[in-house]
Short mmCIF file of C-alpha atoms in Angstrom, two decimals:
data_model
loop_
_atom_site.label_atom_id
_atom_site.label_comp_id
_atom_site.label_asym_id
_atom_site.label_seq_id
_atom_site.Cartn_x
_atom_site.Cartn_y
_atom_site.Cartn_z
CA MET A 122 62.84 22.00 -5.47
CA ALA A 123 61.78 21.12 -9.02
CA THR A 124 61.38 17.47 -8.07
CA THR A 125 59.30 18.41 -5.00
CA ALA A 126 57.07 20.73 -7.04
CA LEU A 127 56.56 18.03 -9.70
CA SER A 128 55.64 15.47 -7.02
CA LEU A 129 53.16 17.88 -5.46
CA PHE A 130 51.60 18.58 -8.86
CA LEU A 131 51.21 14.88 -9.61
CA PHE A 132 49.63 14.29 -6.19
CA LEU A 133 47.11 17.08 -6.69
CA PHE A 134 46.31 15.83 -10.21
CA LEU A 135 45.65 12.29 -9.00
CA PHE A 136 43.58 13.51 -6.06
CA LEU A 137 41.40 15.89 -8.06
CA PHE A 138 40.91 14.00 -11.30
CA LEU A 139 41.64 10.30 -10.92
CA ILE A 140 40.49 9.42 -7.40
CA PRO A 141 36.67 9.47 -7.00
CA SER A 142 35.57 12.26 -4.70
CA SER A 143 33.83 11.51 -1.42
CA SER A 144 30.70 13.29 -2.69
CA SER A 145 30.39 11.07 -5.77
CA TYR A 146 30.95 8.02 -3.58
CA SER A 147 28.28 9.32 -1.24
CA ASP A 148 25.83 9.90 -4.10
CA GLN A 149 26.22 6.29 -5.23
CA HIS A 150 26.42 4.47 -1.91
CA PHE A 151 24.83 6.79 0.67
CA GLN A 152 22.18 9.48 0.92
CA LEU A 153 20.98 11.83 3.63
CA LEU A 154 18.01 11.07 5.87
CA ASP A 155 16.31 14.20 7.24
CA VAL A 156 15.75 13.01 10.80
CA ALA A 157 14.45 16.35 12.06
CA ALA A 158 11.74 16.59 9.37
CA LEU A 159 10.46 13.06 10.00
CA ARG A 160 10.37 13.60 13.76
CA HIS A 161 8.45 16.84 13.16
CA HIS A 162 5.87 14.94 11.05
CA ALA A 163 5.55 12.35 13.82
CA ARG A 164 4.87 15.03 16.44
CA GLN A 165 2.40 16.85 14.19
CA VAL A 166 0.20 13.76 13.85
CA PHE A 167 -1.24 14.53 17.27
CA SER A 168 -1.61 18.26 16.74
CA GLN A 169 -5.23 19.43 16.72
CA ASN A 170 -4.39 21.56 13.69
CA ASN A 171 -3.50 18.39 11.81
CA LEU A 172 -7.04 17.03 11.78
CA ALA A 173 -8.86 17.56 8.49
CA GLU A 174 -12.40 18.29 9.60
CA ASN A 175 -13.70 18.38 6.08
CA HIS A 176 -12.31 16.99 2.88
CA PRO A 177 -13.62 18.26 -0.46
CA THR A 178 -15.19 15.71 -2.74
CA THR A 179 -13.61 17.36 -5.77
CA ILE A 180 -10.41 15.78 -6.99
CA HIS A 181 -6.93 16.89 -6.04
CA GLN A 182 -5.88 18.37 -9.36
CA ARG A 183 -2.92 16.97 -11.26
CA ASN A 184 -2.01 17.77 -14.84
CA LEU A 185 -3.60 14.71 -16.41
CA PRO A 186 -2.86 13.92 -20.06
CA SER A 187 -5.92 13.02 -22.11
CA PRO A 188 -5.21 9.62 -23.63
CA ALA A 189 -7.34 8.28 -26.42
CA GLY A 190 -9.88 5.76 -25.17
CA PRO A 191 -11.85 5.61 -21.93
CA PRO A 192 -12.26 8.87 -19.99
CA THR A 193 -9.94 9.63 -17.09
CA LEU A 194 -11.61 9.19 -13.69
CA SER A 195 -10.00 10.45 -10.51
CA LEU A 196 -10.54 10.32 -6.75
CA THR A 197 -8.89 12.19 -3.90
CA LEU A 198 -6.62 9.94 -1.87
CA HIS A 199 -5.92 10.61 1.83
CA PRO A 200 -3.56 9.06 4.40
CA ARG A 201 -5.39 7.76 7.43
CA SER A 202 -3.70 10.12 9.90
CA SER A 203 -5.19 13.19 8.17
CA LEU A 204 -8.80 12.10 8.66
CA PRO A 205 -11.12 12.98 11.57
CA PHE A 206 -11.38 9.37 12.78
CA SER A 207 -7.63 8.72 12.81
CA HIS A 208 -6.70 9.39 16.43
CA THR A 209 -7.42 6.33 18.57
CA THR A 210 -4.01 6.25 20.25
CA ALA A 211 -2.28 8.45 22.83
CA ASN A 212 1.17 8.90 21.31
CA TYR A 213 3.32 8.02 18.32
CA THR A 214 4.70 4.85 19.90
CA SER A 215 1.22 3.42 20.43
CA LEU A 216 0.21 4.63 16.95
CA THR A 217 3.12 2.71 15.40
CA LEU A 218 2.27 -0.41 17.41
CA SER A 219 -1.34 -0.12 16.23
CA ARG A 220 -0.23 0.25 12.62
CA LEU A 221 2.09 -2.74 12.87
CA ALA A 222 -0.61 -4.85 14.52
CA ARG A 223 -2.96 -4.04 11.63
CA ASP A 224 -0.16 -4.79 9.23
CA GLU A 225 0.62 -8.19 10.71
CA ALA A 226 -3.07 -9.10 10.56
CA ARG A 227 -3.12 -7.94 6.95
CA VAL A 228 -0.09 -10.01 5.96
CA ASP A 229 -1.42 -13.08 7.80
CA SER A 230 -4.64 -12.68 5.82
CA ILE A 231 -2.80 -12.43 2.49
CA LEU A 232 -0.59 -15.43 3.22
CA LEU A 233 -3.60 -17.50 4.33
CA ARG A 234 -5.59 -16.55 1.24
CA HIS A 235 -2.56 -17.30 -0.94
CA SER A 236 -2.06 -20.72 0.65
CA LEU A 237 -5.73 -21.71 0.57
CA SER A 238 -6.20 -20.56 -3.03
CA LEU A 239 -3.27 -22.69 -4.17
CA SER A 240 -4.67 -25.68 -2.29
CA GLY A 241 -8.02 -25.24 -4.06
CA ARG A 242 -9.86 -24.11 -0.92
CA SER A 243 -11.66 -20.86 -0.24
CA PRO A 244 -10.55 -18.53 2.58
CA SER A 245 -14.27 -18.17 3.41
CA GLU A 246 -15.39 -21.76 3.91
CA PHE A 247 -18.87 -21.15 5.30
CA THR A 248 -22.07 -22.93 4.43
CA PRO A 249 -24.98 -20.77 3.20
CA GLN A 250 -26.73 -21.24 6.57
CA GLN A 251 -23.80 -19.62 8.34
CA PHE A 252 -24.49 -16.36 6.52
CA GLN A 253 -26.91 -15.75 9.39
CA SER A 254 -24.27 -15.94 12.12
CA PRO A 255 -20.74 -15.23 10.87
CA VAL A 256 -17.69 -15.72 13.07
CA ILE A 257 -17.04 -12.69 15.29
CA SER A 258 -13.64 -11.01 15.22
CA GLY A 259 -12.30 -9.51 18.42
CA ILE A 260 -9.96 -7.17 16.55
CA ARG A 261 -10.94 -3.49 16.51
CA GLN A 262 -7.73 -1.65 15.75
CA GLY A 263 -8.86 0.58 12.90
CA SER A 264 -8.65 0.29 9.15
CA GLY A 265 -6.03 0.56 6.45
CA GLU A 266 -3.70 3.46 5.83
CA TYR A 267 -5.11 5.12 2.67
CA PHE A 268 -8.66 6.18 1.81
CA ALA A 269 -10.47 7.43 -1.27
CA ARG A 270 -13.56 9.63 -1.15
CA ILE A 271 -16.08 8.08 -3.53
CA GLY A 272 -19.76 8.56 -4.31
CA VAL A 273 -22.28 5.72 -4.28
CA GLY A 274 -25.90 5.81 -5.48
CA ARG A 275 -28.08 8.33 -7.28
CA PRO A 276 -28.10 10.96 -5.93
CA ALA A 277 -24.51 10.25 -4.91
CA LYS A 278 -23.58 10.01 -1.25
CA ASP A 279 -19.86 10.35 -0.50
CA PHE A 280 -17.95 7.86 1.64
CA TYR A 281 -14.41 7.27 2.89
CA MET A 282 -13.36 3.88 1.52
CA VAL A 283 -10.15 1.95 2.17
CA ILE A 284 -8.27 1.33 -1.08
CA ASP A 285 -7.01 -2.24 -1.40
CA SER A 286 -5.06 -3.53 -4.39
CA GLY A 287 -5.09 -7.00 -2.80
CA SER A 288 -8.89 -7.47 -2.87
CA ASP A 289 -11.51 -7.69 -5.61
CA ILE A 290 -14.89 -7.08 -3.98
CA SER A 291 -15.89 -3.49 -3.24
CA TRP A 292 -18.42 -3.13 -0.43
CA LEU A 293 -19.83 -0.70 2.11
CA GLN A 294 -21.96 -0.93 5.23
CA CYS A 295 -25.69 -0.73 4.51
CA GLN A 296 -28.96 -0.11 6.27
CA PRO A 297 -30.60 -1.97 7.88
CA CYS A 298 -27.45 -2.74 9.83
CA ALA A 299 -27.57 -5.88 11.98
CA ASP A 300 -23.87 -5.77 12.94
CA CYS A 301 -21.86 -2.70 12.00
CA TYR A 302 -18.73 -1.03 13.34
CA ASN A 303 -18.50 2.75 13.79
CA GLN A 304 -17.84 4.81 10.67
CA THR A 305 -17.43 8.52 10.03
CA ASP A 306 -20.06 8.92 7.30
CA PRO A 307 -23.74 8.04 7.67
CA ILE A 308 -24.39 4.40 6.78
CA PHE A 309 -25.51 3.96 3.17
CA ASN A 310 -29.27 3.60 2.69
CA PRO A 311 -29.94 1.62 -0.52
CA ALA A 312 -33.61 2.65 -0.44
CA ALA A 313 -32.51 6.26 -1.02
CA SER A 314 -30.69 5.43 -4.27
CA ALA A 315 -32.71 5.45 -7.50
CA THR A 316 -30.12 3.23 -9.23
CA TYR A 317 -29.67 0.52 -6.58
CA ARG A 318 -30.55 -2.97 -7.87
CA THR A 319 -30.14 -6.33 -6.13
CA VAL A 320 -28.18 -8.85 -8.20
CA THR A 321 -30.04 -12.05 -9.11
CA CYS A 322 -28.64 -15.45 -8.22
CA SER A 323 -28.18 -16.48 -11.85
CA SER A 324 -26.30 -13.33 -12.83
CA GLN A 325 -22.68 -13.39 -13.93
CA GLN A 326 -21.71 -11.17 -11.00
CA CYS A 327 -23.19 -13.61 -8.48
CA THR A 328 -21.62 -16.70 -10.00
CA ALA A 329 -18.22 -14.96 -10.01
CA LEU A 330 -18.26 -14.66 -6.21
CA GLU A 331 -16.06 -17.07 -4.23
CA VAL A 332 -18.76 -17.48 -1.59
CA SER A 333 -22.41 -16.77 -2.31
CA ALA A 334 -25.91 -17.88 -1.39
CA CYS A 335 -29.41 -17.23 -2.64
CA ARG A 336 -32.45 -15.85 -0.86
CA THR A 337 -35.68 -15.30 -2.87
CA ASP A 338 -33.53 -14.91 -6.01
CA ALA A 339 -31.40 -12.24 -4.32
CA CYS A 340 -27.65 -12.90 -4.37
CA LEU A 341 -25.91 -12.86 -0.99
CA TYR A 342 -22.15 -12.40 -0.73
CA GLN A 343 -19.58 -13.01 1.96
CA VAL A 344 -15.96 -11.93 2.08
CA SER A 345 -13.65 -13.07 4.88
CA TYR A 346 -10.17 -11.60 5.19
CA GLY A 347 -8.53 -14.50 7.00
CA ASP A 348 -7.95 -12.62 10.27
CA GLY A 349 -11.57 -12.89 11.40
CA SER A 350 -12.69 -9.73 9.60
CA TYR A 351 -15.68 -10.19 7.31
CA THR A 352 -18.57 -8.56 5.48
CA VAL A 353 -21.88 -10.24 4.64
CA GLY A 354 -24.93 -8.89 2.84
CA ASN A 355 -26.69 -8.39 -0.48
CA PHE A 356 -24.74 -8.22 -3.71
CA ALA A 357 -26.11 -5.35 -5.78
CA THR A 358 -25.33 -2.86 -8.53
CA ASP A 359 -25.37 0.91 -8.22
CA THR A 360 -23.86 4.06 -9.68
CA VAL A 361 -20.33 4.92 -8.54
CA SER A 362 -19.16 8.56 -8.81
CA PHE A 363 -15.55 9.70 -9.08
CA GLY A 364 -15.65 13.21 -7.65
CA THR A 365 -16.34 15.70 -10.45
CA SER A 366 -14.59 13.59 -13.10
CA GLY A 367 -17.51 11.28 -13.93
CA SER A 368 -19.64 8.34 -12.84
CA VAL A 369 -20.19 4.74 -13.92
CA PRO A 370 -23.57 2.94 -13.63
CA ASN A 371 -24.25 -0.68 -12.71
CA VAL A 372 -21.09 -1.39 -10.70
CA ALA A 373 -21.46 -4.53 -8.56
CA ILE A 374 -20.82 -3.82 -4.87
CA GLY A 375 -21.48 -5.56 -1.60
CA CYS A 376 -24.17 -4.02 0.57
CA GLY A 377 -23.02 -5.26 3.97
CA HIS A 378 -25.54 -5.80 6.76
CA HIS A 379 -23.14 -7.83 8.97
CA ASN A 380 -19.60 -6.42 9.17
CA GLU A 381 -16.74 -6.82 11.60
CA GLY A 382 -13.00 -6.27 11.73
CA LEU A 383 -10.20 -3.94 10.66
CA PHE A 384 -12.29 -1.25 8.99
CA ALA A 385 -13.30 1.14 11.80
CA GLY A 386 -13.85 4.66 10.51
CA ALA A 387 -14.19 3.75 6.83
CA ALA A 388 -17.55 3.02 5.22
CA GLY A 389 -16.11 0.04 3.39
CA LEU A 390 -13.46 -1.03 0.91
CA LEU A 391 -12.57 -0.42 -2.75
CA GLY A 392 -11.17 -3.57 -4.35
CA LEU A 393 -8.42 -2.77 -6.89
CA GLY A 394 -7.30 -6.36 -7.46
CA GLY A 395 -7.00 -8.25 -10.72
CA GLY A 396 -10.21 -10.32 -10.58
CA SER A 397 -13.33 -9.83 -12.68
CA LEU A 398 -15.28 -8.17 -9.84
CA SER A 399 -12.62 -5.60 -8.93
CA LEU A 400 -13.40 -1.93 -9.56
CA PRO A 401 -10.86 -1.54 -12.42
CA SER A 402 -12.26 -4.63 -14.15
CA GLN A 403 -15.89 -3.55 -13.78
CA ILE A 404 -15.38 -0.03 -15.12
CA LYS A 405 -13.22 -1.52 -17.90
CA ALA A 406 -10.20 0.58 -16.96
CA THR A 407 -7.14 0.00 -19.13
CA SER A 408 -4.96 1.33 -16.31
CA PHE A 409 -5.03 2.84 -12.85
CA SER A 410 -2.48 4.63 -10.72
CA TYR A 411 -2.02 6.13 -7.29
CA CYS A 412 0.59 8.10 -5.38
CA LEU A 413 0.75 7.52 -1.63
CA VAL A 414 1.81 10.60 0.31
CA ASN A 415 3.67 10.31 3.60
CA ARG A 416 1.21 8.66 5.96
CA ASP A 417 2.05 11.14 8.73
CA SER A 418 1.22 14.15 6.56
CA THR A 419 -1.97 16.13 5.93
CA SER A 420 -1.38 16.10 2.16
CA SER A 421 -3.61 14.31 -0.32
CA SER A 422 -3.05 12.85 -3.75
CA THR A 423 -5.10 11.00 -6.36
CA LEU A 424 -6.29 7.56 -7.37
CA GLU A 425 -6.73 7.70 -11.15
CA PHE A 426 -8.22 5.41 -13.77
CA ASN A 427 -7.26 5.56 -17.48
CA SER A 428 -4.78 8.41 -17.05
CA ALA A 429 -1.53 8.37 -19.04
CA ARG A 430 1.48 7.29 -17.02
CA PRO A 431 4.27 9.83 -16.36
CA THR A 432 6.88 9.82 -19.11
CA ASP A 433 9.73 9.23 -16.66
CA SER A 434 8.27 5.99 -15.28
CA VAL A 435 10.58 3.05 -14.69
CA LEU A 436 8.72 0.07 -16.14
CA ALA A 437 8.58 -3.38 -14.58
CA PRO A 438 6.73 -6.47 -15.84
CA LEU A 439 3.21 -7.00 -14.47
CA LEU A 440 3.16 -10.78 -14.11
CA SER A 441 0.27 -13.23 -13.97
CA ASN A 442 -0.29 -16.14 -11.66
CA SER A 443 -2.79 -18.43 -13.37
CA LEU A 444 -3.91 -19.80 -10.00
CA ILE A 445 -4.52 -16.45 -8.26
CA LYS A 446 -6.12 -13.60 -10.21
CA THR A 447 -6.50 -11.06 -7.39
CA TYR A 448 -2.89 -10.11 -6.65
CA HIS A 449 -0.70 -7.89 -8.83
CA TYR A 450 2.65 -9.64 -9.29
CA VAL A 451 5.70 -7.63 -10.30
CA GLY A 452 8.93 -8.83 -11.90
CA LEU A 453 11.36 -7.97 -9.08
CA THR A 454 14.75 -9.59 -9.70
CA GLY A 455 17.02 -8.16 -7.00
CA ILE A 456 17.69 -5.55 -4.32
CA ASN A 457 20.69 -3.23 -4.15
CA VAL A 458 22.12 -1.83 -0.91
CA GLY A 459 24.84 0.83 -1.01
CA GLY A 460 24.91 0.62 -4.80
CA GLN A 461 25.77 -3.08 -4.76
CA PRO A 462 23.45 -6.05 -5.47
CA VAL A 463 22.63 -8.15 -2.43
CA ARG A 464 23.62 -11.76 -3.06
CA PHE A 465 20.75 -14.23 -3.28
CA SER A 466 19.25 -16.36 -6.01
CA PRO A 467 16.77 -14.47 -8.27
CA SER A 468 14.68 -17.65 -8.25
CA LEU A 469 13.55 -16.71 -4.74
CA PHE A 470 11.40 -13.99 -6.35
CA GLU A 471 9.97 -16.16 -9.14
CA ILE A 472 6.45 -17.61 -9.36
CA GLY A 473 6.80 -21.38 -9.25
CA GLY A 474 4.97 -23.84 -11.44
CA ASP A 475 2.75 -24.64 -8.46
CA GLY A 476 1.80 -20.94 -8.16
CA ARG A 477 3.83 -20.37 -5.02
CA GLY A 478 6.41 -17.64 -4.58
CA GLY A 479 6.59 -14.42 -6.53
CA VAL A 480 6.37 -10.78 -5.46
CA ILE A 481 3.12 -8.83 -5.21
CA ILE A 482 2.75 -5.07 -4.85
CA ASP A 483 0.06 -4.13 -2.35
CA SER A 484 -1.42 -0.82 -1.23
CA GLY A 485 -2.83 -2.27 2.00
CA THR A 486 0.35 -3.81 3.41
CA ALA A 487 2.59 -1.22 5.10
CA VAL A 488 5.99 -2.87 5.57
CA THR A 489 7.64 -4.77 2.72
CA ARG A 490 7.89 -8.47 3.53
CA LEU A 491 10.66 -10.56 1.99
CA ARG A 492 11.29 -14.27 2.13
CA ALA A 493 13.35 -14.94 5.24
CA GLU A 494 16.56 -15.83 3.39
CA VAL A 495 16.28 -12.70 1.24
CA TYR A 496 15.42 -10.44 4.16
CA ASN A 497 18.36 -11.67 6.23
CA SER A 498 20.77 -10.88 3.39
CA VAL A 499 19.28 -7.42 2.76
CA ARG A 500 19.24 -6.53 6.46
CA ASP A 501 22.82 -7.70 6.98
CA ALA A 502 24.02 -5.72 3.96
CA PHE A 503 22.32 -2.58 5.27
CA ALA A 504 23.58 -3.04 8.84
CA SER A 505 27.17 -3.61 7.69
CA MET A 506 27.14 -0.28 5.84
CA ALA A 507 25.31 1.56 8.65
CA GLN A 508 27.84 0.81 11.39
CA ASP A 509 28.33 4.54 12.04
CA LEU A 510 24.71 4.81 13.21
CA PRO A 511 24.07 4.13 16.92
CA ALA A 512 22.25 0.80 17.06
CA THR A 513 19.50 0.20 19.59
CA SER A 514 17.00 -2.53 20.50
CA GLY A 515 14.34 -3.77 18.08
CA PHE A 516 10.73 -2.64 17.97
CA SER A 517 7.78 -4.97 17.33
CA LEU A 518 8.48 -6.79 14.03
CA PHE A 519 11.58 -4.63 13.33
CA ASP A 520 14.92 -6.13 14.39
CA THR A 521 17.26 -3.40 13.05
CA CYS A 522 16.82 -0.03 14.76
CA TYR A 523 18.90 3.07 15.51
CA ASP A 524 18.84 5.87 18.09
CA LEU A 525 18.94 9.10 16.06
CA SER A 526 17.62 11.31 18.85
CA ARG A 527 20.69 13.54 18.86
CA MET A 528 20.94 13.96 15.11
CA THR A 529 19.22 16.20 12.56
CA ARG A 530 20.51 14.54 9.40
CA VAL A 531 22.38 11.27 8.95
CA ARG A 532 24.06 9.46 6.08
CA VAL A 533 22.42 6.12 5.32
CA PRO A 534 23.15 3.42 2.72
CA THR A 535 21.10 3.61 -0.47
CA VAL A 536 18.46 0.95 -1.17
CA SER A 537 16.91 0.22 -4.56
CA PHE A 538 14.73 -2.37 -6.26
CA GLN A 539 16.05 -4.14 -9.36
CA PHE A 540 13.59 -5.21 -12.06
CA GLY A 541 13.86 -7.12 -15.33
CA GLY A 542 16.12 -5.62 -17.97
CA GLY A 543 18.40 -4.02 -15.38
CA LYS A 544 15.92 -1.27 -14.53
CA THR A 545 16.23 0.18 -11.04
CA VAL A 546 13.93 2.15 -8.74
CA ALA A 547 15.83 3.99 -6.02
CA LEU A 548 14.05 4.41 -2.68
CA ARG A 549 14.17 7.59 -0.67
CA PRO A 550 15.70 7.20 2.82
CA SER A 551 12.25 7.79 4.36
CA ASN A 552 11.00 4.75 2.43
CA TYR A 553 13.17 2.37 4.43
CA LEU A 554 14.30 4.03 7.66
CA ILE A 555 11.23 5.25 9.56
CA PRO A 556 10.46 6.71 13.00
CA VAL A 557 8.67 4.38 15.40
CA ASP A 558 8.32 6.90 18.24
CA ASP A 559 8.66 10.67 18.62
CA GLY A 560 11.91 10.35 20.57
CA GLY A 561 14.24 9.58 17.68
CA LYS A 562 14.11 5.81 17.33
CA PHE A 563 14.23 4.77 13.66
CA CYS A 564 13.95 1.24 12.25
CA PHE A 565 14.77 -0.48 8.97
CA ALA A 566 11.30 -0.85 7.45
CA PHE A 567 11.55 -4.35 6.00
CA ALA A 568 10.63 -7.65 7.61
CA GLY A 569 10.98 -11.33 6.90
CA THR A 570 8.25 -13.88 6.30
CA SER A 571 8.29 -17.63 6.68
CA GLY A 572 6.28 -18.10 3.48
CA THR A 573 7.37 -18.06 -0.16
CA LEU A 574 5.42 -14.93 -1.13
CA SER A 575 7.09 -11.50 -0.93
CA ILE A 576 5.10 -8.25 -0.69
CA ILE A 577 6.14 -4.69 -1.61
CA GLY A 578 4.29 -2.54 0.92
CA ASN A 579 3.09 1.06 0.99
CA VAL A 580 5.97 2.46 3.10
CA GLN A 581 8.28 1.68 0.19
CA GLN A 582 5.76 3.14 -2.31
CA GLN A 583 5.30 6.52 -0.60
CA GLY A 584 6.13 9.51 -2.80
CA THR A 585 6.05 7.44 -6.02
CA ARG A 586 3.24 7.27 -8.55
CA VAL A 587 2.62 3.59 -9.15
CA SER A 588 0.91 2.97 -12.50
CA TYR A 589 -0.73 -0.36 -13.35
CA ASP A 590 -0.97 -0.70 -17.13
CA LEU A 591 -3.49 -3.53 -17.30
CA ALA A 592 -3.62 -3.55 -21.09
CA ASN A 593 0.13 -3.81 -21.72
CA LYS A 594 1.05 -5.74 -18.57
CA TYR A 595 3.56 -3.54 -16.84
CA ILE A 596 3.85 -1.48 -13.66
CA GLY A 597 5.41 1.98 -13.82
CA PHE A 598 7.23 3.72 -10.96
CA SER A 599 7.65 7.50 -11.13
CA PRO A 600 9.08 9.33 -8.08
CA ASN A 601 7.61 12.65 -6.93
CA LYS A 602 4.44 12.49 -9.03
CA CYS A 603 1.87 12.88 -6.25
#
């Protein structure tokens, strides 16, 4: 009996204290995806109560530290589905297809611009005469996923503008409008602004444009996005207002009289890129940050300039590509799945001597794109650890999908980004396993690309405040700081 009791004691001791518990294993390798909550959000997108008929122009308040230096400026940031012009589709399946079609056009545009820039060519190779008759795009699928409400002119008129960290030029549709798509707000009338001034052809702003022309000493601009979308008009300066937090005079913007493409609903675009004509550069911001709420929600957050980053931010290097100033490159070194690093060469994420490769972080791209060899390894690692989930057929660009229609919560492998210095940003399950219909089909929200450039998209950024410290050259990631 004594021997039996001793054996039982030793067994219990080993089980309780020496063998890792299933919960600790789960915390490290798996986490729970709330299927029911995500399906509820998907169904609510088409509820009439979900439409925000009016959005205040005052900022969504956050406890902003007051750093020494430039004043903090802030704008309210909305997901597209919460706005009055969001519903152009009949159900969540068609909404997802529409989003993915926009996203593919977006990525094609980025990859084309990247390739042409490295080859020394412009993505907008038009002669000045062609400013009169730009190429027409047949794509009218709506605009990007996140919008800021910003004031233009004096007195200020408020407009919904797409935020785009992958573009430099800010622009909006202007009267008189020769070719304009439908937008929610009245079209901007430059004659009604006391501070509107046309930029001269010899000005620094005009010479900094990739494509420009001159008409009676008035600078004309053109921006083409590679997918057939474009804006053409006068380059001008005007006052830009950031809700109730302040305004900045003499900001160079495009006043578009000919516009076509993926912008329906929005008045124009705010360029948050790294070039000299981007909004952060023009207002001399030392930093900017945003937090993207779930794109199926009615919540809002903020786009902030010169605010102090959250103290719990995980910092990653903000890299430079001497050949391309617009994109924000980040020092991603690896990806972990189920707590283990996925095997591939870190060189696949590096910027080459010819400017190719690297990883950019982009607010306008939805789904993270990885080089094909990296994506295949990440997908296979996830699928091998998700064998308990009922697999189903692919959906659009997604090739790894699951039928979760009979489940309320499921255990999924963890996924995290690895940055220089061993720093890690863990993704929430909703950042990488997303609903594509309202029936319970979920897909792994990564995709491969045939090019050398990788892109961290906004699905993976949702729920995290992303801070761009332009002065000190790093990007900060802080979860749950919307």
